[in-house]
Every structure is written in structure tokens, then in C-alpha cells.
């Protein structure tokens, strides 16, 4: 089952640049669209999430853009910093359901 | 992190031996999940629980069983460990049922020789 496709698998960005990670999904019943951030040796942690009634949400340097008709959403990291180097997962969900599945992850490296 | 404790954090075992990983929560949440993480595969759901004695399979449940006899503990058992089960295992709780937000433990690294 390939309900969630995340791209790219890896991304290298220079400090101060913009990092963009995309997530495409198939299930139109999804109604919660989060991004998780994971540092080496740690569990993933919720970074930012959006509901389908808005097209964009910004929290500091992190922005989610949501395109319902295209069934995709993306994470934008502005002014990327070396401390943002981590693995990022999208995990679109149907909140009325129980199963919660994740994309395959994007390894972001921000060079100083 | 406060809220979830996984044990053991590291384990090395031999093929064919049984292994049990424990996830303990202090927050009384209904939903608990076990994932495994492997390079190139992201996080894959093994089993999950939606209440005491209520569990269901995820996408990679073969070779694993779970039990939840009380709200705070969710056990993952490998009946006869194989080298393909070498992985990092994460437990998670769903803190708010009206969202899909998960809170993860620190992980248990299992090596099967």
C-alpha cells in the first residue's frame, strides 16, 4: 500500500536557504496533515500540522502549504539552519480512524 | 521524555529467542502504537491498541504479537526473533483523540544476531 509518497528522500541545503519537502496522498478522507521532525537517537516529534480548512499555516520559520485538489501538502523551512538537520516525516491521517501511518521520511542536511 | 518509557532501550539477542519490549505511559491515553524504523522504510506500524485488551494489526505485524492488560502498559513480543527484526522500535501514544498527533518514546534498539 502506497497511500503516502514523500519526496525527496534526501535534501542538502546551504545555511540560510529554503528547504522544501513534499507529501502526496491518496485517501481523500484524511483530515489532519502533520509533519514530524526526528533527530538522531530520538523519537519523532510533532513539528507543525494543518487541517484541510486552511491552505497555509506558518509557525516561525516553518510553513505548511496544503493543496486539497492536488492531494498534497508541503513543508517549507525558511532561513534553514544547521540545527534543522534531521529527518522529516509527513503523516496524513483520518482522525476518526485508529491506524496512523507515516511517509518514508526525508533526511535534511543543512550545511553551515 | 515524560509520559512514555520504553524498556529495554538496547538489547542484543540471538536468533530464535523470544524478546519482549515494554512501553509504559503515565498519561492514561487509550491509543498506543508500536512502530519499527529501518533505513529506507521510514516508520512502519506493527500493532496498535485502542484500549485494554483491544489491539489490531498494522502493516508489518507478521512475527510480532502484543498485549495490553492495563491502560499504562503495551507489550510487544517477538516469539522467535529473526535477523530481519533487527531494528529500532518506537512506542507512541495518541494524546488527543480528535487529532492524529502522536507522542513518541525514545526508542528501543534491538539487534538479533
Short mmCIF file of C-alpha atoms in Angstrom, two decimals:
data_model
loop_
_atom_site.label_atom_id
_atom_site.label_comp_id
_atom_site.label_asym_id
_atom_site.label_seq_id
_atom_site.Cartn_x
_atom_site.Cartn_y
_atom_site.Cartn_z
CA UNK A 1 0.00 0.00 0.00
CA UNK A 2 1.43 3.32 -1.08
CA UNK A 3 -1.06 5.78 0.41
CA UNK A 4 1.63 8.36 1.20
CA UNK A 5 4.53 9.39 -1.01
CA UNK A 6 7.13 11.72 0.39
CA UNK A 7 9.84 13.47 -1.63
CA UNK A 8 12.71 13.96 -1.84
CA UNK A 9 14.32 11.14 0.14
CA UNK A 10 17.25 13.37 0.99
CA UNK A 11 17.94 17.07 0.71
CA UNK A 12 21.05 19.16 1.17
CA UNK A 13 20.63 22.89 1.66
CA UNK A 14 23.00 25.70 2.48
CA UNK A 15 22.52 27.69 5.65
CA UNK A 16 20.01 30.46 5.04
CA UNK A 17 18.36 28.65 2.15
CA UNK A 18 14.82 27.33 1.81
CA UNK A 19 14.10 23.64 2.35
CA UNK A 20 11.00 22.19 0.72
CA UNK A 21 9.66 18.70 1.37
CA UNK A 22 6.55 17.34 -0.33
CA UNK A 23 3.96 14.76 0.63
CA UNK A 24 1.35 13.30 -1.73
CA UNK A 25 -1.52 11.16 -0.52
CA UNK A 26 -4.40 9.19 -2.00
CA UNK A 27 -7.00 8.94 0.74
CA UNK A 28 -9.47 11.83 0.43
CA UNK A 29 -10.77 11.04 3.93
CA UNK A 30 -7.55 12.33 5.50
CA UNK A 31 -8.33 15.38 7.63
CA UNK A 32 -5.16 16.05 9.61
CA UNK A 33 -1.83 16.80 7.97
CA UNK A 34 1.20 16.86 10.28
CA UNK A 35 4.92 16.97 9.83
CA UNK A 36 7.21 15.29 12.35
CA UNK A 37 10.86 16.05 12.99
CA UNK A 38 13.31 13.43 14.21
CA UNK A 39 16.86 13.97 15.43
CA UNK A 40 19.34 11.07 15.54
CA UNK A 41 18.78 8.82 18.53
CA UNK A 42 15.42 10.37 19.36
CA UNK A 43 11.81 9.61 18.65
CA UNK A 44 9.90 11.74 16.12
CA UNK A 45 8.17 14.83 17.48
CA UNK A 46 5.33 16.84 16.02
CA UNK A 47 6.66 19.93 14.26
CA UNK A 48 3.61 21.52 12.66
CA UNK A 49 0.19 20.37 11.47
CA UNK A 50 -2.68 21.70 9.38
CA UNK A 51 -6.37 20.98 8.97
CA UNK A 52 -7.91 20.90 5.46
CA UNK A 53 -9.99 24.04 6.00
CA UNK A 54 -6.92 26.26 5.56
CA UNK A 55 -4.34 26.33 2.76
CA UNK A 56 -1.36 27.51 4.75
CA UNK A 57 -0.08 27.61 8.30
CA UNK A 58 3.06 29.30 9.49
CA UNK A 59 4.93 28.80 12.76
CA UNK A 60 8.14 30.73 12.89
CA UNK A 61 10.39 29.58 10.06
CA UNK A 62 8.18 26.55 9.31
CA UNK A 63 5.22 26.70 6.93
CA UNK A 64 2.81 24.04 5.74
CA UNK A 65 1.18 24.59 2.37
CA UNK A 66 -1.84 22.44 1.62
CA UNK A 67 -3.36 21.75 -1.79
CA UNK A 68 -6.54 19.76 -1.34
CA UNK A 69 -7.35 19.34 -5.03
CA UNK A 70 -3.87 18.02 -5.78
CA UNK A 71 -3.90 15.86 -2.63
CA UNK A 72 -0.57 17.07 -1.47
CA UNK A 73 1.00 19.21 1.21
CA UNK A 74 4.47 20.51 1.72
CA UNK A 75 6.79 21.71 4.45
CA UNK A 76 8.82 24.86 3.85
CA UNK A 77 11.70 25.74 6.13
CA UNK A 78 12.81 29.32 5.63
CA UNK A 79 16.31 30.51 6.54
CA UNK A 80 17.37 26.90 7.11
CA UNK A 81 19.87 26.37 9.92
CA UNK A 82 22.31 23.54 10.68
CA UNK A 83 20.15 22.76 13.72
CA UNK A 84 17.31 21.90 11.35
CA UNK A 85 19.32 18.92 10.09
CA UNK A 86 17.03 16.00 10.87
CA UNK A 87 14.68 13.51 9.29
CA UNK A 88 11.21 14.81 8.49
CA UNK A 89 8.10 12.67 8.14
CA UNK A 90 4.67 13.50 6.83
CA UNK A 91 1.81 11.54 8.37
CA UNK A 92 -1.58 12.47 6.90
CA UNK A 93 -4.36 10.96 8.97
CA UNK A 94 -8.04 10.23 9.11
CA UNK A 95 -8.65 11.31 12.69
CA UNK A 96 -11.76 9.17 13.06
CA UNK A 97 -9.64 6.10 12.36
CA UNK A 98 -7.13 4.28 14.51
CA UNK A 99 -4.31 3.43 12.13
CA UNK A 100 -1.71 6.14 11.81
CA UNK A 101 0.82 5.73 9.00
CA UNK A 102 3.89 7.71 8.02
CA UNK A 103 5.71 8.67 4.86
CA UNK A 104 9.16 7.21 4.30
CA UNK A 105 10.98 10.28 5.55
CA UNK A 106 13.28 12.96 4.16
CA UNK A 107 16.77 13.37 5.52
CA UNK A 108 17.60 17.07 5.56
CA UNK A 109 21.16 18.29 5.88
CA UNK A 110 21.81 21.99 6.26
CA UNK A 111 25.43 22.88 5.61
CA UNK A 112 26.99 25.75 7.57
CA UNK B 1 10.71 12.15 27.73
CA UNK B 2 7.98 12.44 30.30
CA UNK B 3 4.90 10.39 29.52
CA UNK B 4 6.40 7.32 27.86
CA UNK B 5 9.12 4.95 28.97
CA UNK B 6 10.41 2.19 26.73
CA UNK B 7 12.41 -0.74 28.06
CA UNK B 8 14.89 -2.06 27.40
CA UNK B 9 16.49 0.77 25.44
CA UNK B 10 19.08 -1.57 23.92
CA UNK B 11 19.05 -5.32 23.53
CA UNK B 12 21.20 -7.85 21.72
CA UNK B 13 19.78 -11.32 21.34
CA UNK B 14 20.21 -14.43 19.28
CA UNK B 15 18.04 -15.80 16.51
CA UNK B 16 15.22 -17.94 17.81
CA UNK B 17 14.96 -16.41 21.26
CA UNK B 18 11.82 -14.64 22.48
CA UNK B 19 12.00 -10.93 23.14
CA UNK B 20 9.55 -8.60 24.86
CA UNK B 21 9.68 -4.83 24.62
CA UNK B 22 7.71 -2.79 27.09
CA UNK B 23 6.05 0.59 26.65
CA UNK B 24 4.80 2.32 29.76
CA UNK B 25 2.76 5.52 29.78
CA UNK B 26 1.89 7.71 32.72
CA UNK B 27 -0.88 9.66 31.00
CA UNK B 28 -3.81 7.21 30.74
CA UNK B 29 -4.32 7.52 26.97
CA UNK B 30 -6.45 4.99 25.12
CA UNK B 31 -4.40 4.64 21.95
CA UNK B 32 -0.90 3.18 21.93
CA UNK B 33 1.21 2.19 18.95
CA UNK B 34 4.31 0.17 18.10
CA UNK B 35 6.39 1.17 15.08
CA UNK B 36 9.66 -0.07 13.70
CA UNK B 37 12.12 2.17 11.93
CA UNK B 38 14.57 0.92 9.32
CA UNK B 39 16.72 2.82 6.82
CA UNK B 40 14.80 3.40 3.60
CA UNK B 41 11.47 2.36 5.11
CA UNK B 42 10.61 5.17 7.47
CA UNK B 43 8.25 4.30 10.31
CA UNK B 44 6.10 1.23 9.80
CA UNK B 45 3.18 0.35 12.04
CA UNK B 46 3.42 -3.07 13.70
CA UNK B 47 0.43 -3.18 16.03
CA UNK B 48 -1.73 -0.73 17.87
CA UNK B 49 -4.14 -0.71 20.76
CA UNK B 50 -7.32 1.27 21.31
CA UNK B 51 -7.97 0.12 24.84
CA UNK B 52 -7.28 -2.59 27.39
CA UNK B 53 -7.30 -5.94 25.59
CA UNK B 54 -8.21 -4.18 22.31
CA UNK B 55 -5.46 -4.46 19.71
CA UNK B 56 -5.17 -4.64 15.96
CA UNK B 57 -2.54 -5.34 13.34
CA UNK B 58 -0.56 -2.80 11.42
CA UNK B 59 1.23 -3.15 8.10
CA UNK B 60 4.16 -5.31 9.32
CA UNK B 61 2.66 -7.49 12.05
CA UNK B 62 3.99 -10.90 10.98
CA UNK B 63 6.28 -12.32 13.67
CA UNK B 64 5.02 -9.94 16.34
CA UNK B 65 2.34 -10.12 18.99
CA UNK B 66 1.14 -7.55 21.50
CA UNK B 67 -0.70 -7.44 24.76
CA UNK B 68 -2.36 -4.72 26.77
CA UNK B 69 -3.65 -5.93 30.11
CA UNK B 70 -3.73 -2.46 31.66
CA UNK B 71 -4.01 1.03 30.26
CA UNK B 72 -0.47 2.06 31.03
CA UNK B 73 1.43 -0.87 29.52
CA UNK B 74 1.67 -2.06 25.92
CA UNK B 75 3.97 -5.03 25.35
CA UNK B 76 5.48 -6.07 22.02
CA UNK B 77 6.67 -9.67 21.79
CA UNK B 78 8.83 -11.34 19.19
CA UNK B 79 8.05 -15.00 19.72
CA UNK B 80 11.18 -16.21 17.93
CA UNK B 81 13.45 -13.37 16.92
CA UNK B 82 14.97 -13.30 13.43
CA UNK B 83 17.73 -11.15 11.99
CA UNK B 84 15.15 -9.30 9.87
CA UNK B 85 13.68 -7.98 13.11
CA UNK B 86 16.84 -6.08 13.91
CA UNK B 87 15.51 -2.55 14.09
CA UNK B 88 14.70 0.43 16.25
CA UNK B 89 11.27 0.10 17.82
CA UNK B 90 9.24 3.11 18.84
CA UNK B 91 6.20 3.24 21.04
CA UNK B 92 3.78 6.14 20.73
CA UNK B 93 0.65 7.43 22.42
CA UNK B 94 -2.12 9.47 20.91
CA UNK B 95 -2.52 12.34 23.29
CA UNK B 96 -5.58 13.89 21.68
CA UNK B 97 -8.12 11.62 20.04
CA UNK B 98 -9.53 14.37 17.84
CA UNK B 99 -6.19 14.70 16.08
CA UNK B 100 -3.67 12.21 14.83
CA UNK B 101 -0.87 13.71 16.91
CA UNK B 102 1.45 11.09 18.33
CA UNK B 103 3.93 11.44 21.17
CA UNK B 104 6.85 9.03 20.84
CA UNK B 105 9.14 7.30 23.26
CA UNK B 106 12.90 7.33 22.92
CA UNK B 107 13.04 4.01 21.10
CA UNK B 108 14.39 0.52 21.76
CA UNK B 109 17.27 -0.66 19.61
CA UNK B 110 17.12 -4.42 19.04
CA UNK B 111 19.89 -6.42 17.41
CA UNK B 112 19.24 -10.05 16.52
CA UNK B 113 22.42 -12.00 15.79
#
